[in-house]
MMTF fields as JSON, N, C-alpha, C and O atoms, coordinates in Angstrom:
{
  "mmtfVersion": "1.0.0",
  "mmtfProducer": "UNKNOWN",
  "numBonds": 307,
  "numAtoms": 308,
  "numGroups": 77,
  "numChains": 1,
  "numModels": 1,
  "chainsPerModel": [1],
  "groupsPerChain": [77],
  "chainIdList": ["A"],
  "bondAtomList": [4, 2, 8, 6, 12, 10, 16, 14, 20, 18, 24, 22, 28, 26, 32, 30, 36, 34, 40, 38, 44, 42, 48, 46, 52, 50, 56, 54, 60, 58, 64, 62, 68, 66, 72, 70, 76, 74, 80, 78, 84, 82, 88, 86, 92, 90, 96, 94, 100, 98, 104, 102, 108, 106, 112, 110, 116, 114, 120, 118, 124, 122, 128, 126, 132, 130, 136, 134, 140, 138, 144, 142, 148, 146, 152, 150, 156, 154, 160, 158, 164, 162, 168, 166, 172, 170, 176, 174, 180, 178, 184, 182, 188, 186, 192, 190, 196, 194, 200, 198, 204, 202, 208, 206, 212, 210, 216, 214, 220, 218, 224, 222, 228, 226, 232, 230, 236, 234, 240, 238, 244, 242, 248, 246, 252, 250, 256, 254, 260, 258, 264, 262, 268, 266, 272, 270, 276, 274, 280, 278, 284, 282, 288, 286, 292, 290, 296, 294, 300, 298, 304, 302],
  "bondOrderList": [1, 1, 1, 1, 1, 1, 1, 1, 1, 1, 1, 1, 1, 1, 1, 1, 1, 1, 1, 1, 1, 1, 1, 1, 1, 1, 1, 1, 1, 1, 1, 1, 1, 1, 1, 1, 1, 1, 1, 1, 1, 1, 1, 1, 1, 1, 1, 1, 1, 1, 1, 1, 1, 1, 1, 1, 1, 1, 1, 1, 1, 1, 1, 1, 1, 1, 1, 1, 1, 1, 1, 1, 1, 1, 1, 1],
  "groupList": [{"groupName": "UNK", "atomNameList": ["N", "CA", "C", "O"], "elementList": ["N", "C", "C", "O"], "formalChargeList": [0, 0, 0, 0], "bondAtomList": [1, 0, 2, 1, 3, 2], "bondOrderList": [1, 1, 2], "singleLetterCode": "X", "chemCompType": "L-PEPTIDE LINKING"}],
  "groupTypeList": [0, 0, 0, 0, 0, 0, 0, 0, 0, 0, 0, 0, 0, 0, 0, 0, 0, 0, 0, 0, 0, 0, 0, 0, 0, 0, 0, 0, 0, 0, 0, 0, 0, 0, 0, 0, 0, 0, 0, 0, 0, 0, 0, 0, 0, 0, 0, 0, 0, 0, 0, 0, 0, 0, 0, 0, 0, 0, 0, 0, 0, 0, 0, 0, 0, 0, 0, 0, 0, 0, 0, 0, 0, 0, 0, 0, 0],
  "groupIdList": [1, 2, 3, 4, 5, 6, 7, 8, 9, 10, 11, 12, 13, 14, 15, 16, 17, 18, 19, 20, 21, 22, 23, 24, 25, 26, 27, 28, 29, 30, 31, 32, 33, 34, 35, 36, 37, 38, 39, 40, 41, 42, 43, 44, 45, 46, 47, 48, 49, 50, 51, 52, 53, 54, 55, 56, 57, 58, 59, 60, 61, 62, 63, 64, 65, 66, 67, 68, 69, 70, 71, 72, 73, 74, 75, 76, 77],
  "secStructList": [7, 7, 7, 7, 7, 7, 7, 7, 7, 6, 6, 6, 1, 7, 7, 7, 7, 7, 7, 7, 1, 3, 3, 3, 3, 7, 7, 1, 2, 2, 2, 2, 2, 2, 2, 2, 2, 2, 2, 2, 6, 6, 7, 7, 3, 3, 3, 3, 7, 1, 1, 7, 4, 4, 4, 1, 6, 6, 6, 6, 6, 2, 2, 2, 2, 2, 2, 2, 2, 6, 6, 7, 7, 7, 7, 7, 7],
  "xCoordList": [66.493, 65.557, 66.326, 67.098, 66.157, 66.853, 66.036, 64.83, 67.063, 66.561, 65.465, 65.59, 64.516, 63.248, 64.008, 64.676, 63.945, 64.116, 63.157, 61.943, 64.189, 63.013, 62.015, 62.102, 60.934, 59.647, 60.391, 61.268, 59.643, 59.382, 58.51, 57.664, 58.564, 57.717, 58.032, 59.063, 56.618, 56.475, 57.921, 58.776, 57.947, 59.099, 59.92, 60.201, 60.608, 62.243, 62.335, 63.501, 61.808, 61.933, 61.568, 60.629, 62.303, 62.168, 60.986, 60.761, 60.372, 59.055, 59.377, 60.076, 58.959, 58.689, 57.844, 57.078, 58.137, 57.696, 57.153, 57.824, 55.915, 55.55, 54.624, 54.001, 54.819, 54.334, 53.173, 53.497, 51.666, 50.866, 50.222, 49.903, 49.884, 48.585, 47.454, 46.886, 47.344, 46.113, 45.582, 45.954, 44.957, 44.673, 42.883, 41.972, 42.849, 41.334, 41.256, 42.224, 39.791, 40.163, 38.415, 37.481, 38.689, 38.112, 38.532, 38.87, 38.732, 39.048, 37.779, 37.847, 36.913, 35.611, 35.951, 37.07, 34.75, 34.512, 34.733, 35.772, 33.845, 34.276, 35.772, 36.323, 36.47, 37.75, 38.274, 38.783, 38.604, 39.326, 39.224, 40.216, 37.954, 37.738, 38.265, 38.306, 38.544, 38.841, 39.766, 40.391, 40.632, 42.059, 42.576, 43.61, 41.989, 42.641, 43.19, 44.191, 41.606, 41.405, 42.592, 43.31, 42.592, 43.427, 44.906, 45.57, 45.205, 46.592, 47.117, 48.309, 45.872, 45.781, 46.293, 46.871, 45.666, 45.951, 47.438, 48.075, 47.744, 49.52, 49.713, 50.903, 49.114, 48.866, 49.093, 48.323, 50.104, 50.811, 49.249, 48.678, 48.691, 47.582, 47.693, 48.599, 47.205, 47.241, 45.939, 45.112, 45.728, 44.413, 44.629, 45.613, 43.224, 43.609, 42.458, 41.655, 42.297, 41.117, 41.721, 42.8, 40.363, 40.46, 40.479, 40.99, 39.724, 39.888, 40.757, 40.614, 41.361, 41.919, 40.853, 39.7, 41.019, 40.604, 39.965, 39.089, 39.837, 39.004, 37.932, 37.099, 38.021, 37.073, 35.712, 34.833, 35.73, 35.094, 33.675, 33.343, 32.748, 31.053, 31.139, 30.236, 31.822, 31.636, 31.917, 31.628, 32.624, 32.959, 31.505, 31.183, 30.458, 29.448, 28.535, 27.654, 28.437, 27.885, 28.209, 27.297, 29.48, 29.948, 29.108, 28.965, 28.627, 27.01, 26.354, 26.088, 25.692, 25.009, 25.417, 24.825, 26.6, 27.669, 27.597, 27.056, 28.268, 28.392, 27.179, 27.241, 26.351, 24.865, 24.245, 23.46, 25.054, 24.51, 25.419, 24.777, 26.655, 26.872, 26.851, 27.21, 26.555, 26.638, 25.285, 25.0, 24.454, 23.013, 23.518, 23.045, 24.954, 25.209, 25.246, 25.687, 24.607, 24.425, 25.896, 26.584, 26.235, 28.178, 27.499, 26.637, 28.2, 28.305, 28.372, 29.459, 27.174, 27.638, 27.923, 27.704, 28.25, 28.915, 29.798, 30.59],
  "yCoordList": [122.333, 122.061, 121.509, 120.571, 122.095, 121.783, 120.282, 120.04, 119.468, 118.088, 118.866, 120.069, 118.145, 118.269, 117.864, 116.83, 118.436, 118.242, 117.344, 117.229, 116.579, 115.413, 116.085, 117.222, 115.286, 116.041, 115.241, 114.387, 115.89, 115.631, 114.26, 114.482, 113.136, 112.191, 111.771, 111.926, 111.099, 110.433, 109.456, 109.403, 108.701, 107.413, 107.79, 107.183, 109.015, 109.682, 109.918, 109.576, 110.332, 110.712, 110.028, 109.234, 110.338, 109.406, 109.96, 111.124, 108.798, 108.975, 108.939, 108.024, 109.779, 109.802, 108.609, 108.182, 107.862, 106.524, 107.214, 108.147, 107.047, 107.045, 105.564, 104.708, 105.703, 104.482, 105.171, 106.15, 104.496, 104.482, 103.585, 102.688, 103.734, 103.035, 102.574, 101.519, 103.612, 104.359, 105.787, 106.949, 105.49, 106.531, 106.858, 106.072, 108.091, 108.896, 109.428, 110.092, 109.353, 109.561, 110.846, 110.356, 112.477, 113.022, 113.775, 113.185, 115.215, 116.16, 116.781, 117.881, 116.529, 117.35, 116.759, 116.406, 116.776, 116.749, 115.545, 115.234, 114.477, 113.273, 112.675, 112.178, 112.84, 112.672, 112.882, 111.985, 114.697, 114.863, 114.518, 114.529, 114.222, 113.951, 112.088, 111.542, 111.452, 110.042, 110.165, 109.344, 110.987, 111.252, 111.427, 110.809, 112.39, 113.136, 111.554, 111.052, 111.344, 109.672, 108.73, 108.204, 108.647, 107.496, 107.529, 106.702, 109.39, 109.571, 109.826, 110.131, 109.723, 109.744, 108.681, 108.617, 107.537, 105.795, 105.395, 104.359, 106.66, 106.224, 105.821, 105.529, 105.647, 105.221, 106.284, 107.241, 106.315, 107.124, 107.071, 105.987, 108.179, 108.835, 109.507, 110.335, 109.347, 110.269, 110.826, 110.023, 112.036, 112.514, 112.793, 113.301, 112.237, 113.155, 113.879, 113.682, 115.284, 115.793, 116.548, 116.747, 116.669, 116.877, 118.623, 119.272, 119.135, 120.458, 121.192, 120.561, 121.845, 122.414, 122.223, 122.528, 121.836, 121.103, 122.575, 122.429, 123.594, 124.791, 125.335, 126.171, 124.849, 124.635, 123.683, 123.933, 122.667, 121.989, 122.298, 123.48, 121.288, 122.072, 121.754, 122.344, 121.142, 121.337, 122.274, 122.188, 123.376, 124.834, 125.518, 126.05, 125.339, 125.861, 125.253, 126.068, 124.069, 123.367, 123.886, 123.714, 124.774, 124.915, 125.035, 124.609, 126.08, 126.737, 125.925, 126.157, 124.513, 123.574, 122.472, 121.836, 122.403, 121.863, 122.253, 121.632, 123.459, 124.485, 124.1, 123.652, 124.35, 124.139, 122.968, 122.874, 122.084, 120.602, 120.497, 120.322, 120.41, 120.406, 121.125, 120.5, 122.133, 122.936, 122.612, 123.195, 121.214, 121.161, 119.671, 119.091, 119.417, 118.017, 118.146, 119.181, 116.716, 116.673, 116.093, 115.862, 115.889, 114.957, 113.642, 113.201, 113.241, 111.705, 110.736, 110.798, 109.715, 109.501, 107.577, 106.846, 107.108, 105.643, 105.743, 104.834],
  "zCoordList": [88.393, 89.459, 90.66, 90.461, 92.099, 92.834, 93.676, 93.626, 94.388, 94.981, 96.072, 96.301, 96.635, 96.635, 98.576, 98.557, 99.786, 101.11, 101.732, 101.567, 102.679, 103.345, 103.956, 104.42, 103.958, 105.328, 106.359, 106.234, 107.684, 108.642, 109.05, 109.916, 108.659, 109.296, 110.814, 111.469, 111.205, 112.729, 112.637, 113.521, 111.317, 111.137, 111.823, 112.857, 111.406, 111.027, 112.451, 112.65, 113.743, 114.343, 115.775, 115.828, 116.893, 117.626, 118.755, 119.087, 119.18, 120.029, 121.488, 121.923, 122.192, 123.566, 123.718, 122.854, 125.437, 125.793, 126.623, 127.064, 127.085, 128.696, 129.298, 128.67, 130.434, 130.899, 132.006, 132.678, 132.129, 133.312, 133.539, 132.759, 134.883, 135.158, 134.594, 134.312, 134.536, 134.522, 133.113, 133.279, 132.206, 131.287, 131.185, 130.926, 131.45, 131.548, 130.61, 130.238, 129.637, 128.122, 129.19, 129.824, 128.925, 129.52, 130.322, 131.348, 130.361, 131.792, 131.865, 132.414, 131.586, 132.324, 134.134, 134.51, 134.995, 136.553, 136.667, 137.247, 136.16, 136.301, 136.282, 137.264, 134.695, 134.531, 135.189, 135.862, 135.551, 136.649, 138.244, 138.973, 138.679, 139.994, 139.996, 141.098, 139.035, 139.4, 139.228, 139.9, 138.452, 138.205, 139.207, 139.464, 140.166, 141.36, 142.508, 143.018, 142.37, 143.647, 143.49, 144.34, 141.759, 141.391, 142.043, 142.667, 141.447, 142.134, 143.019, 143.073, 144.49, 145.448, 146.327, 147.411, 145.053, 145.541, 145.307, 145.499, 144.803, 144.008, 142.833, 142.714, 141.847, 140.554, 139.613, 139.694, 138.629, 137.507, 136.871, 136.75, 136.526, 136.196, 134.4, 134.306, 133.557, 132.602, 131.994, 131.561, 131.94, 131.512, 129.947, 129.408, 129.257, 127.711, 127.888, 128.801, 126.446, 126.92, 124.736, 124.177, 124.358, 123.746, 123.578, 122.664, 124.813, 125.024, 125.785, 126.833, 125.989, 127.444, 128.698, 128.393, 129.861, 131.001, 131.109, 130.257, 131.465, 131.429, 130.558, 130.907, 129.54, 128.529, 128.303, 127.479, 129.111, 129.166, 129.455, 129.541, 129.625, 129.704, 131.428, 132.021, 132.111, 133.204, 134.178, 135.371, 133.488, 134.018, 134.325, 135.387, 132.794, 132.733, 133.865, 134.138, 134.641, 135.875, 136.868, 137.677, 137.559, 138.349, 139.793, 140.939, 138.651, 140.044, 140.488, 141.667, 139.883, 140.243, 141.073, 141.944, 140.577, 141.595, 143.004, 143.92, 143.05, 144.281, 145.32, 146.465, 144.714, 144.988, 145.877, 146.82, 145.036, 145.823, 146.36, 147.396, 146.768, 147.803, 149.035, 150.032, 149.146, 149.906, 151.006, 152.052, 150.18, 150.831, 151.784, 152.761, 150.726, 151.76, 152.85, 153.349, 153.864, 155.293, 155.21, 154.216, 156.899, 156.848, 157.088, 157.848, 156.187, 156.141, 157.572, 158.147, 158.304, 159.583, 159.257, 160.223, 158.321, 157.985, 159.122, 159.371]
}
């Protein structure tokens, strides 16, 4: 019987560090639209998303989206 090969564990192996700001647990519209602001403000940004960011149900909103804004008046603040 031959010796039995190590697995692969998380232990054995060394981990990528990252550092942010800022973490958005969410890439639907929301996620990404505060994501965008945040990294606008200069702030190291990280999005998680459990789906691919195209996948999301807010693709399926798009139209409604589109929609309302398109009825926005300009802002006179």
């Amino acid at each position: 019987m031959e010796a039995a090969t190590p697995h692969y564990t998380p232990t054995t192996a060394a981990l990528a560090r990252r550092k942010f700001d800022v973490v958005i647990v969410g890439a639907g519209g929301s996620g990404m639209r505060a994501s965008l602001q945040l990294a606008l403000a200069g702030l190291n940004v990280a999005v998680l998303s459990k789906v691919f960011p195209t996948r999301s149900h807010t693709v399926a909103a798009q139209g409604g989206i589109g929609a309302s804004l398109g009825n926005m008046s300009e802002d006179n603040w």
